[in-house]
mmCIF file of C-alpha atoms in Angstrom:
data_model
loop_
_atom_site.group_PDB
_atom_site.id
_atom_site.type_symbol
_atom_site.label_atom_id
_atom_site.label_comp_id
_atom_site.label_asym_id
_atom_site.label_seq_id
_atom_site.Cartn_x
_atom_site.Cartn_y
_atom_site.Cartn_z
ATOM 1 C CA MET Q 5 -107.478 111.025 -41.771
ATOM 2 C CA ASN Q 6 -104.179 112.284 -40.417
ATOM 3 C CA ASP Q 7 -101.381 112.690 -42.821
ATOM 4 C CA THR Q 8 -103.493 112.605 -45.648
ATOM 5 C CA PRO Q 9 -102.237 115.782 -47.765
ATOM 6 C CA LEU Q 10 -103.640 114.280 -50.959
ATOM 7 C CA LEU Q 11 -107.306 114.250 -49.621
ATOM 8 C CA LYS Q 12 -109.158 116.738 -51.392
ATOM 9 C CA LYS Q 13 -112.830 115.904 -50.320
ATOM 10 C CA THR Q 14 -115.100 115.180 -47.558
ATOM 11 C CA PRO Q 15 -118.013 113.233 -48.430
ATOM 12 C CA LEU Q 16 -121.417 114.713 -48.710
ATOM 13 C CA GLY Q 17 -123.758 113.799 -46.074
ATOM 14 C CA MET Q 18 -121.012 113.567 -43.340
ATOM 15 C CA GLY Q 19 -122.682 116.532 -41.420
ATOM 16 C CA ARG Q 20 -125.531 114.325 -40.689
ATOM 17 C CA LEU Q 21 -123.797 111.691 -38.302
ATOM 18 C CA ARG Q 22 -124.718 113.643 -35.397
ATOM 19 C CA SER Q 23 -123.524 111.026 -32.990
ATOM 20 C CA LEU Q 24 -119.972 111.053 -34.441
ATOM 21 C CA GLN Q 25 -117.085 111.525 -32.025
ATOM 22 C CA THR Q 26 -114.153 111.201 -34.132
ATOM 23 C CA LEU Q 27 -113.454 113.251 -37.176
ATOM 24 C CA SER Q 28 -109.944 114.584 -37.585
ATOM 25 C CA LYS Q 29 -110.199 116.292 -40.529
ATOM 26 C CA VAL Q 30 -112.596 117.887 -42.874
ATOM 27 C CA ILE Q 31 -112.217 119.682 -46.245
ATOM 28 C CA ILE Q 32 -114.321 122.742 -47.067
ATOM 29 C CA GLU Q 33 -115.507 123.163 -50.819
ATOM 30 C CA ARG Q 34 -117.138 125.562 -52.727
ATOM 31 C CA SER Q 35 -120.559 124.614 -54.864
ATOM 32 C CA ASN Q 36 -121.919 121.418 -54.171
ATOM 33 C CA GLY Q 37 -119.319 120.031 -51.842
ATOM 34 C CA PHE Q 38 -118.898 120.049 -47.808
ATOM 35 C CA LYS Q 39 -119.326 123.274 -46.131
ATOM 36 C CA VAL Q 40 -118.042 124.790 -42.958
ATOM 37 C CA SER Q 41 -121.836 124.919 -42.146
ATOM 38 C CA ASP Q 42 -122.228 121.158 -42.108
ATOM 39 C CA LEU Q 43 -120.555 120.742 -39.219
ATOM 40 C CA LYS Q 44 -123.372 122.491 -37.119
ATOM 41 C CA ASP Q 45 -125.092 119.221 -35.813
ATOM 42 C CA MET Q 46 -121.714 117.585 -34.856
ATOM 43 C CA LEU Q 47 -121.938 118.177 -31.406
ATOM 44 C CA ASN Q 48 -120.708 115.004 -30.289
ATOM 45 C CA LEU Q 49 -116.948 115.606 -31.806
ATOM 46 C CA GLN Q 50 -114.218 115.132 -29.443
ATOM 47 C CA GLY Q 51 -110.377 115.036 -29.218
ATOM 48 C CA GLU Q 52 -109.056 116.766 -32.520
ATOM 49 C CA LEU Q 53 -110.281 118.515 -35.764
ATOM 50 C CA HIS Q 54 -108.736 119.775 -38.861
ATOM 51 C CA ILE Q 55 -110.819 122.243 -40.629
ATOM 52 C CA ASN Q 56 -108.883 122.421 -44.056
ATOM 53 C CA GLY Q 57 -109.915 125.206 -47.110
ATOM 54 C CA LEU Q 58 -111.542 127.730 -45.006
ATOM 55 C CA GLU Q 59 -110.286 130.428 -47.954
ATOM 56 C CA LYS Q 60 -113.392 128.763 -49.859
ATOM 57 C CA VAL Q 61 -115.969 130.137 -47.219
ATOM 58 C CA SER Q 62 -117.627 132.963 -48.699
ATOM 59 C CA ASN Q 63 -120.272 133.957 -46.079
ATOM 60 C CA PRO Q 64 -119.380 134.550 -42.433
ATOM 61 C CA GLN Q 65 -122.857 133.240 -41.665
ATOM 62 C CA GLN Q 66 -121.584 129.870 -42.637
ATOM 63 C CA ALA Q 67 -118.846 129.846 -40.402
ATOM 64 C CA MET Q 68 -121.484 131.056 -37.314
ATOM 65 C CA ASP Q 69 -123.547 127.941 -38.682
ATOM 66 C CA ALA Q 70 -120.644 125.759 -38.003
ATOM 67 C CA ASN Q 71 -121.418 126.142 -34.020
ATOM 68 C CA LEU Q 72 -117.803 125.333 -33.162
ATOM 69 C CA ASP Q 73 -117.779 126.771 -30.001
ATOM 70 C CA GLY Q 74 -120.636 124.473 -29.061
ATOM 71 C CA LYS Q 75 -118.267 121.219 -29.659
ATOM 72 C CA LYS Q 76 -117.226 120.959 -26.124
ATOM 73 C CA GLY Q 77 -115.074 117.746 -26.827
ATOM 74 C CA LEU Q 78 -112.728 119.404 -28.778
ATOM 75 C CA VAL Q 79 -109.370 119.930 -27.387
ATOM 76 C CA ARG Q 80 -107.214 120.226 -30.357
ATOM 77 C CA LEU Q 81 -108.122 122.307 -33.325
ATOM 78 C CA LYS Q 82 -106.385 123.016 -36.740
ATOM 79 C CA MET Q 83 -107.834 125.702 -38.901
ATOM 80 C CA GLU Q 84 -106.026 126.117 -42.374
ATOM 81 C CA TRP Q 85 -106.516 128.319 -45.169
ATOM 82 C CA SER Q 86 -104.719 127.707 -48.524
ATOM 83 C CA ASN Q 87 -100.983 128.620 -48.699
ATOM 84 C CA VAL Q 88 -101.678 130.538 -52.377
ATOM 85 C CA PHE Q 89 -102.118 133.904 -51.647
ATOM 86 C CA ASP Q 90 -103.764 135.534 -55.057
ATOM 87 C CA ASP Q 91 -106.297 138.016 -55.961
ATOM 88 C CA SER Q 92 -108.884 135.498 -54.835
ATOM 89 C CA ARG Q 93 -108.176 136.000 -51.473
ATOM 90 C CA ASN Q 94 -110.029 138.792 -49.657
ATOM 91 C CA SER Q 95 -108.403 139.638 -46.018
ATOM 92 C CA ILE Q 96 -111.641 141.615 -44.798
ATOM 93 C CA LEU Q 97 -113.700 138.479 -45.694
ATOM 94 C CA GLU Q 98 -110.991 136.207 -44.190
ATOM 95 C CA TYR Q 99 -111.212 138.007 -40.709
ATOM 96 C CA GLU Q 100 -115.300 138.293 -40.824
ATOM 97 C CA VAL Q 101 -114.912 134.551 -41.237
ATOM 98 C CA PHE Q 102 -112.414 134.008 -38.745
ATOM 99 C CA GLU Q 103 -114.560 135.859 -36.232
ATOM 100 C CA MET Q 104 -117.487 133.664 -36.506
ATOM 101 C CA LEU Q 105 -115.264 130.374 -35.826
ATOM 102 C CA ARG Q 106 -115.058 130.884 -32.180
ATOM 103 C CA PRO Q 107 -113.689 127.529 -30.656
ATOM 104 C CA PRO Q 108 -114.507 126.088 -27.514
ATOM 105 C CA THR Q 109 -112.855 127.417 -24.669
ATOM 106 C CA LYS Q 110 -111.358 124.003 -23.302
ATOM 107 C CA LEU Q 111 -108.790 123.903 -26.226
ATOM 108 C CA ASN Q 112 -105.000 122.893 -25.178
ATOM 109 C CA LEU Q 113 -103.768 122.766 -28.711
ATOM 110 C CA LEU Q 114 -104.520 125.633 -31.400
ATOM 111 C CA ILE Q 115 -103.009 125.684 -34.694
ATOM 112 C CA ILE Q 116 -103.590 128.459 -37.677
ATOM 113 C CA TYR Q 117 -102.294 128.125 -41.137
ATOM 114 C CA ASN Q 118 -102.295 130.335 -44.025
ATOM 115 C CA TYR Q 119 -104.920 133.151 -42.536
ATOM 116 C CA GLY Q 120 -105.049 136.142 -44.492
ATOM 117 C CA GLY Q 121 -106.572 138.969 -42.397
ATOM 118 C CA MET Q 122 -104.174 141.488 -40.829
ATOM 119 C CA LYS Q 123 -105.253 140.865 -37.646
ATOM 120 C CA PHE Q 124 -106.841 138.160 -35.173
ATOM 121 C CA PRO Q 125 -110.658 138.058 -34.108
ATOM 122 C CA SER Q 126 -111.826 139.599 -31.125
ATOM 123 C CA TRP Q 127 -112.478 136.464 -29.314
ATOM 124 C CA PHE Q 128 -108.842 135.436 -29.625
ATOM 125 C CA VAL Q 129 -107.742 138.253 -27.555
ATOM 126 C CA GLY Q 130 -110.964 138.642 -25.357
ATOM 127 C CA THR Q 131 -111.672 135.082 -24.581
ATOM 128 C CA SER Q 132 -110.134 133.303 -21.379
ATOM 129 C CA PHE Q 133 -108.902 130.088 -23.043
ATOM 130 C CA ASP Q 134 -108.112 128.274 -19.508
ATOM 131 C CA LYS Q 135 -106.569 125.000 -20.912
ATOM 132 C CA LEU Q 136 -104.784 126.292 -23.952
ATOM 133 C CA THR Q 137 -101.033 124.989 -23.643
ATOM 134 C CA MET Q 138 -99.938 125.142 -27.132
ATOM 135 C CA LEU Q 139 -100.369 127.752 -29.877
ATOM 136 C CA ILE Q 140 -98.998 127.792 -33.595
ATOM 137 C CA ILE Q 141 -99.466 130.301 -36.076
ATOM 138 C CA ARG Q 142 -97.773 129.659 -39.383
ATOM 139 C CA ASP Q 143 -97.513 131.650 -42.866
ATOM 140 C CA CYS Q 144 -100.171 134.043 -41.878
ATOM 141 C CA SER Q 145 -98.349 136.535 -44.232
ATOM 142 C CA LYS Q 146 -100.624 139.963 -43.824
ATOM 143 C CA LEU Q 147 -100.892 139.713 -40.048
ATOM 144 C CA VAL Q 148 -99.639 142.824 -38.526
ATOM 145 C CA ASP Q 149 -100.259 142.716 -34.903
ATOM 146 C CA PHE Q 150 -100.667 139.996 -32.297
ATOM 147 C CA SER Q 151 -101.686 139.731 -28.684
ATOM 148 C CA ILE Q 152 -101.643 136.682 -26.548
ATOM 149 C CA GLY Q 153 -104.716 138.174 -24.691
ATOM 150 C CA LEU Q 154 -105.956 136.202 -21.650
ATOM 151 C CA MET Q 155 -104.476 132.905 -22.560
ATOM 152 C CA SER Q 156 -102.741 132.561 -19.172
ATOM 153 C CA THR Q 157 -102.206 128.917 -19.540
ATOM 154 C CA LEU Q 158 -100.149 129.314 -22.640
ATOM 155 C CA GLU Q 159 -96.693 127.512 -22.234
ATOM 156 C CA TYR Q 160 -95.463 126.940 -26.015
ATOM 157 C CA LEU Q 161 -95.684 129.720 -28.826
ATOM 158 C CA THR Q 162 -94.467 129.168 -32.322
ATOM 159 C CA ILE Q 163 -94.842 131.993 -34.748
ATOM 160 C CA TYR Q 164 -93.626 131.039 -38.152
ATOM 161 C CA GLY Q 165 -93.568 132.711 -41.752
ATOM 162 C CA CYS Q 166 -95.653 135.789 -40.553
ATOM 163 C CA ILE Q 167 -93.783 138.118 -43.117
ATOM 164 C CA ASN Q 168 -95.519 141.300 -41.868
ATOM 165 C CA LEU Q 169 -95.833 140.841 -38.283
ATOM 166 C CA VAL Q 170 -94.284 144.028 -36.505
ATOM 167 C CA SER Q 171 -95.322 143.367 -32.705
ATOM 168 C CA VAL Q 172 -96.177 140.618 -30.378
ATOM 169 C CA ARG Q 173 -97.910 141.607 -27.117
ATOM 170 C CA GLU Q 174 -98.632 139.617 -24.434
ATOM 171 C CA ASN Q 175 -101.655 139.485 -21.447
ATOM 172 C CA GLU Q 176 -102.204 143.376 -21.665
ATOM 173 C CA ILE Q 177 -105.847 142.186 -20.663
ATOM 174 C CA ASN Q 178 -106.502 141.263 -17.232
ATOM 175 C CA VAL Q 179 -109.742 139.695 -15.825
ATOM 176 C CA GLY Q 180 -110.930 142.568 -13.362
ATOM 177 C CA SER Q 181 -108.257 141.702 -10.238
ATOM 178 C CA SER Q 182 -107.051 138.116 -10.876
ATOM 179 C CA ASN Q 183 -103.607 139.717 -12.102
ATOM 180 C CA ARG Q 184 -102.948 136.601 -14.154
ATOM 181 C CA LYS Q 185 -99.186 136.419 -15.203
ATOM 182 C CA SER Q 186 -97.911 134.753 -18.220
ATOM 183 C CA VAL Q 187 -96.466 131.027 -17.821
ATOM 184 C CA LEU Q 188 -94.843 131.120 -21.292
ATOM 185 C CA ARG Q 189 -91.992 128.274 -21.231
ATOM 186 C CA VAL Q 190 -90.900 128.076 -24.796
ATOM 187 C CA VAL Q 191 -91.022 130.635 -27.522
ATOM 188 C CA HIS Q 192 -90.143 130.264 -31.350
ATOM 189 C CA PHE Q 193 -90.144 132.625 -33.932
ATOM 190 C CA SER Q 194 -89.122 131.740 -37.454
ATOM 191 C CA GLY Q 195 -89.235 134.065 -40.855
ATOM 192 C CA CYS Q 196 -91.102 136.900 -38.911
ATOM 193 C CA CYS Q 197 -88.875 139.382 -41.009
ATOM 194 C CA SER Q 198 -90.872 142.742 -39.958
ATOM 195 C CA LEU Q 199 -90.744 141.670 -36.177
ATOM 196 C CA GLU Q 200 -88.901 144.866 -34.581
ATOM 197 C CA SER Q 201 -88.467 143.711 -31.436
ATOM 198 C CA TYR Q 202 -89.716 141.333 -28.434
ATOM 199 C CA LYS Q 203 -89.639 141.464 -24.525
ATOM 200 C CA CYS Q 204 -89.482 138.044 -22.988
ATOM 201 C CA PRO Q 205 -91.625 137.108 -19.868
ATOM 202 C CA ASN Q 206 -89.628 136.166 -17.222
ATOM 203 C CA THR Q 207 -91.012 132.505 -16.943
ATOM 204 C CA LEU Q 208 -89.509 131.772 -20.222
ATOM 205 C CA GLU Q 209 -87.312 128.386 -20.663
ATOM 206 C CA LYS Q 210 -86.356 128.186 -24.301
ATOM 207 C CA LEU Q 211 -86.169 131.031 -26.925
ATOM 208 C CA SER Q 212 -85.564 130.492 -30.420
ATOM 209 C CA ILE Q 213 -85.379 133.528 -33.175
ATOM 210 C CA PHE Q 214 -84.510 132.489 -36.643
ATOM 211 C CA CYS Q 215 -84.704 134.797 -39.927
ATOM 212 C CA CYS Q 216 -86.281 137.807 -38.493
ATOM 213 C CA LYS Q 217 -84.504 140.405 -40.690
ATOM 214 C CA SER Q 218 -85.923 143.949 -38.872
ATOM 215 C CA LEU Q 219 -85.298 142.413 -35.191
ATOM 216 C CA THR Q 220 -83.203 145.282 -33.465
ATOM 217 C CA SER Q 221 -83.571 144.038 -29.896
ATOM 218 C CA VAL Q 222 -84.751 141.407 -27.508
ATOM 219 C CA ILE Q 223 -85.626 142.367 -24.287
ATOM 220 C CA MET Q 224 -84.580 140.227 -21.596
ATOM 221 C CA SER Q 225 -85.730 142.674 -18.918
ATOM 222 C CA THR Q 226 -85.523 146.214 -17.706
ATOM 223 C CA THR Q 227 -84.201 145.491 -14.527
ATOM 224 C CA SER Q 228 -82.255 142.543 -13.265
ATOM 225 C CA GLN Q 229 -85.634 141.588 -10.904
ATOM 226 C CA GLU Q 230 -87.133 140.734 -13.973
ATOM 227 C CA LEU Q 231 -84.593 138.472 -15.581
ATOM 228 C CA PRO Q 232 -85.887 135.136 -17.060
ATOM 229 C CA SER Q 233 -83.234 133.318 -14.622
ATOM 230 C CA SER Q 234 -85.334 129.983 -15.743
ATOM 231 C CA LEU Q 235 -84.226 130.441 -19.121
ATOM 232 C CA ARG Q 236 -82.055 127.372 -20.395
ATOM 233 C CA SER Q 237 -81.938 127.412 -24.199
ATOM 234 C CA LEU Q 238 -81.339 130.816 -26.091
ATOM 235 C CA GLU Q 239 -80.545 130.435 -29.983
ATOM 236 C CA VAL Q 240 -80.688 133.616 -32.333
ATOM 237 C CA ASP Q 241 -80.054 133.137 -35.889
ATOM 238 C CA ASP Q 242 -79.748 135.223 -39.236
ATOM 239 C CA CYS Q 243 -81.232 138.431 -37.484
ATOM 240 C CA GLU Q 244 -78.878 140.988 -39.616
ATOM 241 C CA ASN Q 245 -80.233 143.873 -37.495
ATOM 242 C CA LEU Q 246 -80.120 142.823 -34.271
ATOM 243 C CA LYS Q 247 -78.046 145.049 -31.815
ATOM 244 C CA SER Q 248 -78.527 143.705 -28.592
ATOM 245 C CA LEU Q 249 -79.893 140.908 -26.418
ATOM 246 C CA PHE Q 250 -79.366 142.099 -22.849
ATOM 247 C CA HIS Q 251 -76.920 144.123 -20.893
ATOM 248 C CA GLU Q 252 -73.825 142.108 -20.704
ATOM 249 C CA GLU Q 253 -73.552 142.228 -17.072
ATOM 250 C CA GLN Q 254 -76.867 140.431 -16.796
ATOM 251 C CA LEU Q 255 -75.527 137.315 -18.499
ATOM 252 C CA GLN Q 256 -73.981 136.119 -15.031
ATOM 253 C CA SER Q 257 -77.680 136.023 -13.599
ATOM 254 C CA LEU Q 258 -78.851 133.526 -16.254
ATOM 255 C CA THR Q 259 -78.107 130.411 -13.815
ATOM 256 C CA CYS Q 260 -79.791 128.159 -15.510
ATOM 257 C CA LEU Q 261 -78.822 128.738 -19.166
ATOM 258 C CA GLU Q 262 -77.037 125.901 -20.675
ATOM 259 C CA GLU Q 263 -77.174 126.063 -24.550
ATOM 260 C CA MET Q 264 -76.519 129.663 -26.345
ATOM 261 C CA ARG Q 265 -76.348 129.649 -30.235
ATOM 262 C CA ILE Q 266 -75.837 133.127 -31.558
ATOM 263 C CA THR Q 267 -75.258 133.158 -35.491
ATOM 264 C CA THR Q 268 -75.116 135.569 -38.501
ATOM 265 C CA CYS Q 269 -75.958 138.883 -36.476
ATOM 266 C CA GLU Q 270 -73.717 140.992 -37.959
ATOM 267 C CA ASN Q 271 -74.745 144.115 -36.406
ATOM 268 C CA MET Q 272 -74.405 142.912 -32.802
ATOM 269 C CA ASN Q 273 -73.283 145.578 -30.537
ATOM 270 C CA ASP Q 274 -69.069 145.088 -30.738
ATOM 271 C CA SER Q 275 -69.287 145.087 -27.017
ATOM 272 C CA PHE Q 276 -70.608 141.490 -27.176
ATOM 273 C CA PRO Q 277 -69.241 139.079 -26.322
ATOM 274 C CA CYS Q 278 -67.498 140.992 -23.231
ATOM 275 C CA GLY Q 279 -65.723 138.157 -21.493
ATOM 276 C CA LEU Q 280 -69.002 137.689 -19.127
ATOM 277 C CA TRP Q 281 -70.896 134.356 -19.568
ATOM 278 C CA PRO Q 282 -73.983 132.210 -17.899
ATOM 279 C CA PRO Q 283 -72.107 130.753 -14.819
ATOM 280 C CA ASN Q 284 -73.672 127.139 -16.165
ATOM 281 C CA LEU Q 285 -73.252 127.599 -19.913
ATOM 282 C CA ARG Q 286 -72.573 123.824 -21.370
ATOM 283 C CA LYS Q 287 -73.030 124.461 -25.154
ATOM 284 C CA LEU Q 288 -71.992 127.435 -27.175
ATOM 285 C CA LYS Q 289 -72.393 128.211 -30.998
ATOM 286 C CA ILE Q 290 -70.849 131.219 -32.192
ATOM 287 C CA GLU Q 291 -70.837 132.778 -35.985
ATOM 288 C CA GLU Q 292 -70.548 136.043 -37.862
ATOM 289 C CA LEU Q 293 -71.081 138.659 -35.386
ATOM 290 C CA LYS Q 294 -70.078 142.342 -35.630
ATOM 291 C CA LYS Q 295 -66.872 141.805 -33.139
ATOM 292 C CA PRO Q 296 -64.131 139.742 -35.326
ATOM 293 C CA MET Q 297 -63.203 136.845 -33.451
ATOM 294 C CA SER Q 298 -59.564 137.960 -33.447
ATOM 295 C CA GLU Q 299 -60.593 140.980 -31.167
ATOM 296 C CA TRP Q 300 -62.124 138.603 -28.494
ATOM 297 C CA GLY Q 301 -59.364 138.031 -26.315
ATOM 298 C CA MET Q 302 -59.890 136.516 -22.797
ATOM 299 C CA GLN Q 303 -63.481 135.433 -22.327
ATOM 300 C CA ASN Q 304 -63.239 133.848 -19.200
ATOM 301 C CA TYR Q 305 -65.655 130.680 -20.022
ATOM 302 C CA PRO Q 306 -67.307 128.788 -17.262
ATOM 303 C CA ASN Q 307 -65.628 125.604 -16.477
ATOM 304 C CA SER Q 308 -68.986 124.143 -17.394
ATOM 305 C CA LEU Q 309 -68.694 124.973 -20.930
ATOM 306 C CA VAL Q 310 -67.836 121.410 -22.489
ATOM 307 C CA HIS Q 311 -69.361 121.822 -26.503
ATOM 308 C CA LEU Q 312 -68.031 124.795 -28.363
ATOM 309 C CA ASP Q 313 -68.953 125.294 -32.186
ATOM 310 C CA LEU Q 314 -67.329 128.266 -34.313
ATOM 311 C CA TYR Q 315 -67.642 129.683 -37.631
ATOM 312 C CA GLY Q 316 -64.467 131.207 -38.813
ATOM 313 C CA LYS Q 317 -65.374 133.118 -41.974
ATOM 314 C CA ASN Q 318 -64.093 136.704 -42.016
ATOM 315 C CA SER Q 319 -63.167 136.346 -38.178
ATOM 316 C CA GLY Q 320 -59.234 137.158 -38.802
ATOM 317 C CA VAL Q 321 -58.289 134.208 -36.849
ATOM 318 C CA THR Q 322 -54.832 132.931 -37.880
ATOM 319 C CA SER Q 323 -54.276 130.159 -34.669
ATOM 320 C CA PHE Q 324 -55.989 128.639 -31.460
ATOM 321 C CA ALA Q 325 -54.374 129.030 -28.428
ATOM 322 C CA MET Q 326 -55.292 128.122 -24.580
ATOM 323 C CA GLU Q 327 -56.730 130.515 -22.428
ATOM 324 C CA GLY Q 328 -54.255 131.199 -19.596
ATOM 325 C CA ASP Q 329 -51.415 130.701 -21.975
ATOM 326 C CA GLU Q 330 -49.556 133.940 -21.508
ATOM 327 C CA MET Q 331 -47.098 133.333 -24.506
ATOM 328 C CA ASN Q 332 -50.223 132.746 -26.773
ATOM 329 C CA THR Q 333 -52.631 135.057 -25.731
ATOM 330 C CA ALA Q 334 -49.994 138.222 -26.803
ATOM 331 C CA ALA Q 335 -51.113 136.940 -30.288
ATOM 332 C CA SER Q 336 -54.094 139.394 -31.548
ATOM 333 C CA THR Q 337 -55.067 137.019 -34.122
ATOM 334 C CA SER Q 338 -55.144 133.802 -31.896
ATOM 335 C CA PHE Q 339 -58.622 132.596 -30.802
ATOM 336 C CA LEU Q 340 -58.553 131.283 -26.908
ATOM 337 C CA LEU Q 341 -59.914 127.968 -26.089
ATOM 338 C CA PRO Q 342 -61.172 126.810 -22.574
ATOM 339 C CA PRO Q 343 -59.548 123.856 -21.402
ATOM 340 C CA SER Q 344 -62.663 122.256 -20.253
ATOM 341 C CA LEU Q 345 -63.895 121.400 -23.742
ATOM 342 C CA THR Q 346 -64.998 117.683 -24.878
ATOM 343 C CA HIS Q 347 -66.352 118.675 -27.938
ATOM 344 C CA LEU Q 348 -64.982 121.230 -30.497
ATOM 345 C CA THR Q 349 -66.235 122.202 -33.520
ATOM 346 C CA ILE Q 350 -64.383 124.826 -36.332
ATOM 347 C CA TRP Q 351 -66.129 125.919 -39.644
ATOM 348 C CA LYS Q 352 -64.197 128.063 -42.262
ATOM 349 C CA PHE Q 353 -60.974 129.119 -40.648
ATOM 350 C CA LYS Q 354 -59.088 129.556 -43.990
ATOM 351 C CA ASP Q 355 -56.139 131.369 -42.450
ATOM 352 C CA VAL Q 356 -55.500 128.615 -39.937
ATOM 353 C CA GLU Q 357 -52.460 126.311 -40.406
ATOM 354 C CA SER Q 358 -52.260 124.167 -37.036
ATOM 355 C CA ILE Q 359 -54.422 122.918 -34.827
ATOM 356 C CA SER Q 360 -52.566 119.522 -33.336
ATOM 357 C CA GLU Q 361 -50.398 121.741 -30.797
ATOM 358 C CA VAL Q 362 -53.635 123.428 -28.965
ATOM 359 C CA VAL Q 363 -55.673 119.979 -29.301
ATOM 360 C CA GLN Q 364 -52.676 118.297 -26.922
ATOM 361 C CA HIS Q 365 -53.693 120.936 -24.379
ATOM 362 C CA LEU Q 366 -57.496 119.989 -24.431
ATOM 363 C CA THR Q 367 -56.902 117.144 -22.020
ATOM 364 C CA HIS Q 368 -60.668 116.531 -22.075
ATOM 365 C CA LEU Q 369 -61.507 116.604 -25.891
ATOM 366 C CA GLN Q 370 -63.496 113.639 -26.735
ATOM 367 C CA GLN Q 371 -64.397 114.922 -30.395
ATOM 368 C CA LEU Q 372 -62.998 117.437 -32.936
ATOM 369 C CA THR Q 373 -64.553 118.153 -36.078
ATOM 370 C CA ILE Q 374 -63.173 120.353 -38.913
ATOM 371 C CA TRP Q 375 -65.269 121.845 -41.634
ATOM 372 C CA TRP Q 376 -63.817 123.587 -45.060
ATOM 373 C CA CYS Q 377 -60.380 124.725 -43.227
ATOM 374 C CA PRO Q 378 -58.221 124.199 -46.230
ATOM 375 C CA ASN Q 379 -54.925 125.051 -44.864
ATOM 376 C CA ILE Q 380 -54.894 123.059 -41.626
ATOM 377 C CA LYS Q 381 -52.006 120.639 -42.248
ATOM 378 C CA ASP Q 382 -51.639 118.848 -38.818
ATOM 379 C CA VAL Q 383 -54.836 117.169 -38.349
ATOM 380 C CA PRO Q 384 -54.543 114.769 -35.418
ATOM 381 C CA LYS Q 385 -55.562 111.208 -35.899
ATOM 382 C CA SER Q 386 -58.635 109.500 -34.218
ATOM 383 C CA THR Q 387 -57.486 107.601 -31.117
ATOM 384 C CA SER Q 388 -59.539 105.647 -28.257
ATOM 385 C CA SER Q 389 -60.142 108.868 -26.405
ATOM 386 C CA LEU Q 390 -60.544 111.225 -29.376
ATOM 387 C CA MET Q 391 -62.918 111.111 -32.732
ATOM 388 C CA VAL Q 392 -61.698 113.289 -35.312
ATOM 389 C CA GLU Q 393 -63.893 114.010 -38.242
ATOM 390 C CA ILE Q 394 -62.925 116.355 -41.252
ATOM 391 C CA TYR Q 395 -65.304 117.502 -43.730
ATOM 392 C CA GLY Q 396 -64.778 119.628 -47.099
#
């Protein structure tokens, strides 16, 4: 019963199928419908289970009777409340219900949608989920604080649309002397507009942060020894109060970083960019930072940089030139391009009138894409070695 968004009812009597092993979805109802407690005797369930309609559970005892933690064969669990947050929702009751919905400890995937409590239950922090690798939390709009707790095997964390979430903490509880360390590889935050800061574990390989309006800092480390040298991809978009990502001198220690996207961060310290970049960076997208592009000057990009995506609104840039060209670097309103590029995309450079001359010097360029640059008159034509696309 996967991918059945219009399904509104689970047949009565389903709970008496005690030998049932596969039941991918149940829908909780009020009055005479299917109750969460009807799951009580279905101890042979295996694989995945999606419980929808948890906002209709009116008594925490029903949640306890569901005996989720007795279903040892479950490895993927999705708990879903309604996405309508009105006066019928009771955050205290939802917390008490969630507290009773203790899942089996051998899950490898846990998804939580639209939970209305301000905090997660005690079992979430205090239970050792030693198989859990992926956790997705979405649209829990009243959630204020979150801790990963004992999820020592967690590799993928996504938190989306938790608009009141202020802090995210990791592994603050240890088992006596095991000294468990984070193994988080991928972290994604989106629409968490109250989140103020985040400190990355040094195991991180991919970090994405979108639309977190209150975020002021992303702490990569407190010392260079803790730097997440495994980081391969960094994306930060629409974080209007973000002031810093890391100490600029640490950038060159990110030897695995290949993709960087930093966009719409208007209050980023104007010391960034400072001309220091990860030594193996391949793809870079930059737009709307505090420091105007016309003031960037020589950046000394690594030779590995082949994809560059630039957004020119309010940049002050009137032309493009090549890094190392002494005649052009003297023009304060020129943006200097690295000669290693194979792909170049430019957006909304309304004051730029010429592009062909600099393209002639980009001898490795394979694709040029131009979006909404109305005053560029000398656009080169596509050839067998260069694809040119123009939009707007």
